[in-house]
Amino acid sequence: AFETIHLEYGNEMWGTGTQGSDPFAGASAVGGVRLGQIAQRRFGIMRESDHFDAGLFNLIVGGQAGWPPTNKDIMQGAQHADALAIGPYFGTLKEWDTPEQIWEPLLASPEHWNSAAGMVGRSWENVQAGKRGAALAVYENNFHTTRTQAPPEIVNGFVAGFGGALSLSRHALHMMRDHGVREHCAFSMVGFSFPNQDSDNPFQVRVWGMLRDLHATGRKRPTWLGVELANRAIMGDMVRVEVETETRRTTAANDVPAIDLPLVQAYGFRDGDRRGLVLYNLDREAERAVTVNVGGATDVQGWRLAADSLTTSNEDAENVRIEAMTAAGGAVVMPPHSMAALTWTASSEGG
């Protein structure tokens, strides 16, 4: 049923093994060098088998996003691995006095994470230093707003609100575009909350369960809906997209520096004569009309995900849903802070 089996060895085994500071003490490999050596031996046994088919397996070793140099140590030892996987969580919330402090760093975090100074960009460089040509993958990703002094209503609006639809899906697409990350897992389908780790601010953070009420009402959190919508347009191979848009300087806060953020962003795909495009309007206040060059295609299908506020959620009722939209000729109206997906068949005129 599957063309490739993606097999990861070692889930967060890079720890020191120190009781109290390493949550996986007792199961850790005690550092990246040892983890690479262990993975090398395990993958070596597989590759030596007469029954092993390298074309059917993608052998992945688990890495560390939080300390990228560890990934060089791992890959230097694990030369039998095809790829290294990281968990580049996002969503620090140390400053929350203004909407700009809360939302602008979140919307700009994919750019920062993938830059030369960000954890994904640095992880990529370290993986290449360990084994040139090895791929980068993501074993899990989502908000990690689990140690904060912000009030519960601020935090839960941040992690369970509509902002998650834009941030999680765009993190994945940005990593695919900038670093070729094709295997990407979100964390996680089920769950409800996790205790805030700040002992002076105890409450349950509504994080990680992407399906809010699966069995009774089928409600999905915005993080799920954003990924679901993006997947409607993802196909074949990613292609370069040229976008004409203005930029806006973001607020430096929550461990994300100020950047000039393009307000309209697009990620394109091609599979034979089929085309897919994921669009974002990152302007928090203004609607934007976008024209997509579909080359005269007459079968353009479109879907949109929008909400009144970035804190709008599906926690207690279905307030956020994917809706079909008109996109004849590639004309798309993007409400503030929204995303859309288009698919079409390329005609002889291009597109």
mmCIF file of C-alpha atoms in Angstrom, residues 124-288:
data_model
loop_
_atom_site.group_PDB
_atom_site.id
_atom_site.type_symbol
_atom_site.label_atom_id
_atom_site.label_comp_id
_atom_site.label_asym_id
_atom_site.label_seq_id
_atom_site.Cartn_x
_atom_site.Cartn_y
_atom_site.Cartn_z
ATOM 1 C CA TRP A 124 19.896 21.649 8.170
ATOM 2 C CA GLU A 125 23.452 22.976 8.116
ATOM 3 C CA ASN A 126 24.535 20.553 10.836
ATOM 4 C CA VAL A 127 22.921 17.588 9.101
ATOM 5 C CA GLN A 128 24.790 18.473 5.902
ATOM 6 C CA ALA A 129 28.029 18.829 7.864
ATOM 7 C CA GLY A 130 27.475 15.341 9.233
ATOM 8 C CA LYS A 131 26.457 13.711 5.942
ATOM 9 C CA ARG A 132 26.270 15.724 2.754
ATOM 10 C CA GLY A 133 23.031 15.055 0.882
ATOM 11 C CA ALA A 134 21.106 13.641 3.843
ATOM 12 C CA ALA A 135 17.509 14.812 4.121
ATOM 13 C CA LEU A 136 15.805 16.635 6.971
ATOM 14 C CA ALA A 137 12.439 15.391 8.267
ATOM 15 C CA VAL A 138 10.053 16.390 11.066
ATOM 16 C CA TYR A 139 8.905 13.706 13.501
ATOM 17 C CA GLU A 140 6.508 16.048 15.305
ATOM 18 C CA ASN A 141 5.623 19.731 15.401
ATOM 19 C CA ASN A 142 3.049 22.085 16.900
ATOM 20 C CA PHE A 143 2.832 24.775 19.561
ATOM 21 C CA HIS A 144 4.948 24.178 22.659
ATOM 22 C CA THR A 145 3.499 26.929 24.834
ATOM 23 C CA THR A 146 3.788 24.904 28.021
ATOM 24 C CA ARG A 147 5.881 27.117 30.299
ATOM 25 C CA THR A 148 4.468 30.624 30.504
ATOM 26 C CA GLN A 149 3.317 33.221 33.005
ATOM 27 C CA ALA A 150 0.618 34.516 30.660
ATOM 28 C CA PRO A 151 -3.019 34.230 31.836
ATOM 29 C CA PRO A 152 -4.928 31.078 30.817
ATOM 30 C CA GLU A 153 -7.338 32.970 28.557
ATOM 31 C CA ILE A 154 -4.432 34.502 26.626
ATOM 32 C CA VAL A 155 -2.578 31.205 26.300
ATOM 33 C CA ASN A 156 -5.552 29.106 25.254
ATOM 34 C CA GLY A 157 -6.683 31.683 22.717
ATOM 35 C CA PHE A 158 -3.142 31.565 21.359
ATOM 36 C CA VAL A 159 -2.725 27.787 21.038
ATOM 37 C CA ALA A 160 -6.311 26.689 20.328
ATOM 38 C CA GLY A 161 -7.391 29.691 18.257
ATOM 39 C CA PHE A 162 -7.389 30.340 14.540
ATOM 40 C CA GLY A 163 -3.782 31.523 14.582
ATOM 41 C CA GLY A 164 -2.810 27.867 14.767
ATOM 42 C CA ALA A 165 -4.315 27.175 11.345
ATOM 43 C CA LEU A 166 -1.931 29.674 9.758
ATOM 44 C CA SER A 167 1.180 28.910 11.807
ATOM 45 C CA LEU A 168 1.399 25.105 11.874
ATOM 46 C CA SER A 169 0.608 24.610 8.190
ATOM 47 C CA ARG A 170 2.940 27.408 7.095
ATOM 48 C CA HIS A 171 5.793 26.059 9.223
ATOM 49 C CA ALA A 172 5.489 22.785 7.302
ATOM 50 C CA LEU A 173 5.296 24.455 3.888
ATOM 51 C CA HIS A 174 8.194 26.792 4.646
ATOM 52 C CA MET A 175 10.415 23.873 5.674
ATOM 53 C CA MET A 176 9.457 22.041 2.502
ATOM 54 C CA ARG A 177 10.317 25.066 0.364
ATOM 55 C CA ASP A 178 13.537 26.148 2.073
ATOM 56 C CA HIS A 179 15.026 22.811 3.138
ATOM 57 C CA GLY A 180 13.241 20.114 1.151
ATOM 58 C CA VAL A 181 11.408 18.649 4.160
ATOM 59 C CA ARG A 182 8.883 16.261 2.580
ATOM 60 C CA GLU A 183 8.137 14.000 5.578
ATOM 61 C CA HIS A 184 6.378 16.050 8.227
ATOM 62 C CA CYS A 185 4.237 14.842 11.143
ATOM 63 C CA ALA A 186 2.079 17.131 13.262
ATOM 64 C CA PHE A 187 1.634 16.374 16.971
ATOM 65 C CA SER A 188 -0.901 15.055 17.683
ATOM 66 C CA MET A 189 -4.282 13.836 16.495
ATOM 67 C CA VAL A 190 -5.789 13.138 19.929
ATOM 68 C CA GLY A 191 -5.441 14.844 23.286
ATOM 69 C CA PHE A 192 -7.038 17.737 25.112
ATOM 70 C CA SER A 193 -4.616 19.663 27.299
ATOM 71 C CA PHE A 194 -1.244 19.650 29.046
ATOM 72 C CA PRO A 195 -0.357 21.225 32.411
ATOM 73 C CA ASN A 196 1.503 24.524 32.282
ATOM 74 C CA GLN A 197 4.999 23.874 33.627
ATOM 75 C CA ASP A 198 5.284 27.223 35.443
ATOM 76 C CA SER A 199 4.522 26.305 39.059
ATOM 77 C CA ASP A 200 3.376 29.861 39.823
ATOM 78 C CA ASN A 201 0.753 29.741 37.068
ATOM 79 C CA PRO A 202 -0.958 26.319 37.199
ATOM 80 C CA PHE A 203 -3.622 25.587 34.580
ATOM 81 C CA GLN A 204 -4.295 23.259 31.660
ATOM 82 C CA VAL A 205 -3.011 24.456 28.267
ATOM 83 C CA ARG A 206 -5.345 23.456 25.407
ATOM 84 C CA VAL A 207 -2.516 22.161 23.280
ATOM 85 C CA TRP A 208 -1.608 19.176 21.081
ATOM 86 C CA GLY A 209 -4.923 17.370 20.537
ATOM 87 C CA MET A 210 -5.754 18.551 17.000
ATOM 88 C CA LEU A 211 -9.163 16.874 16.984
ATOM 89 C CA ARG A 212 -11.345 18.582 19.582
ATOM 90 C CA ASP A 213 -14.404 16.303 19.627
ATOM 91 C CA LEU A 214 -13.991 13.451 17.185
ATOM 92 C CA HIS A 215 -16.828 11.099 18.091
ATOM 93 C CA ALA A 216 -19.776 13.337 18.996
ATOM 94 C CA THR A 217 -19.603 16.464 16.836
ATOM 95 C CA GLY A 218 -16.481 15.922 14.699
ATOM 96 C CA ARG A 219 -15.068 19.319 15.675
ATOM 97 C CA LYS A 220 -11.447 19.932 14.712
ATOM 98 C CA ARG A 221 -9.062 22.465 16.153
ATOM 99 C CA PRO A 222 -7.742 25.105 13.720
ATOM 100 C CA THR A 223 -4.299 23.477 13.688
ATOM 101 C CA TRP A 224 -5.892 20.396 12.082
ATOM 102 C CA LEU A 225 -7.988 22.431 9.661
ATOM 103 C CA GLY A 226 -4.968 24.395 8.416
ATOM 104 C CA VAL A 227 -3.040 21.202 7.694
ATOM 105 C CA GLU A 228 -6.112 19.585 6.117
ATOM 106 C CA LEU A 229 -6.631 22.537 3.814
ATOM 107 C CA ALA A 230 -2.988 22.670 2.755
ATOM 108 C CA ASN A 231 -3.091 18.949 1.952
ATOM 109 C CA ARG A 232 -5.867 19.562 -0.578
ATOM 110 C CA ALA A 233 -3.372 21.422 -2.766
ATOM 111 C CA ILE A 234 -0.184 19.483 -1.999
ATOM 112 C CA MET A 235 0.666 17.089 -4.829
ATOM 113 C CA GLY A 236 3.668 15.798 -6.763
ATOM 114 C CA ASP A 237 6.532 18.249 -6.390
ATOM 115 C CA MET A 238 6.762 21.746 -4.946
ATOM 116 C CA VAL A 239 7.496 24.440 -7.520
ATOM 117 C CA ARG A 240 8.724 28.018 -7.298
ATOM 118 C CA VAL A 241 6.023 30.689 -7.037
ATOM 119 C CA GLU A 242 6.558 34.367 -7.767
ATOM 120 C CA VAL A 243 4.502 36.678 -5.557
ATOM 121 C CA GLU A 244 4.098 40.442 -5.792
ATOM 122 C CA THR A 245 3.092 41.779 -2.383
ATOM 123 C CA GLU A 246 3.986 44.401 0.175
ATOM 124 C CA THR A 247 5.841 43.612 3.382
ATOM 125 C CA ARG A 248 5.316 44.767 6.932
ATOM 126 C CA ARG A 249 7.899 45.067 9.701
ATOM 127 C CA THR A 250 6.938 42.755 12.562
ATOM 128 C CA THR A 251 7.375 43.310 16.287
ATOM 129 C CA ALA A 252 10.387 41.651 17.878
ATOM 130 C CA ALA A 253 9.107 39.555 20.788
ATOM 131 C CA ASN A 254 8.895 36.022 22.130
ATOM 132 C CA ASP A 255 12.307 34.959 20.823
ATOM 133 C CA VAL A 256 11.475 35.975 17.227
ATOM 134 C CA PRO A 257 13.345 39.000 15.817
ATOM 135 C CA ALA A 258 11.645 41.677 13.742
ATOM 136 C CA ILE A 259 11.495 40.851 10.030
ATOM 137 C CA ASP A 260 9.951 42.325 6.899
ATOM 138 C CA LEU A 261 7.089 39.842 6.512
ATOM 139 C CA PRO A 262 5.513 39.412 3.047
ATOM 140 C CA LEU A 263 1.793 39.748 3.671
ATOM 141 C CA VAL A 264 0.639 37.480 0.850
ATOM 142 C CA GLN A 265 2.437 34.156 0.664
ATOM 143 C CA ALA A 266 2.016 31.235 -1.738
ATOM 144 C CA TYR A 267 3.316 27.677 -2.042
ATOM 145 C CA GLY A 268 2.842 25.859 -5.345
ATOM 146 C CA PHE A 269 2.750 22.226 -6.472
ATOM 147 C CA ARG A 270 2.705 20.297 -9.746
ATOM 148 C CA ASP A 271 1.817 16.687 -10.549
ATOM 149 C CA GLY A 272 1.718 16.097 -14.303
ATOM 150 C CA ASP A 273 -0.815 18.597 -15.644
ATOM 151 C CA ARG A 274 -2.383 19.131 -12.221
ATOM 152 C CA ARG A 275 -1.544 22.234 -10.180
ATOM 153 C CA GLY A 276 -2.042 23.122 -6.533
ATOM 154 C CA LEU A 277 -1.508 26.366 -4.633
ATOM 155 C CA VAL A 278 -1.744 27.257 -0.937
ATOM 156 C CA LEU A 279 -2.289 30.972 -0.265
ATOM 157 C CA TYR A 280 -2.006 33.041 2.918
ATOM 158 C CA ASN A 281 -3.037 36.569 3.782
ATOM 159 C CA LEU A 282 -0.990 37.424 6.858
ATOM 160 C CA ASP A 283 -2.394 40.944 7.130
ATOM 161 C CA ARG A 284 -4.274 40.901 10.439
ATOM 162 C CA GLU A 285 -6.546 43.802 9.497
ATOM 163 C CA ALA A 286 -7.112 44.102 5.740
ATOM 164 C CA GLU A 287 -8.729 41.973 3.064
ATOM 165 C CA ARG A 288 -6.584 41.343 -0.006
#
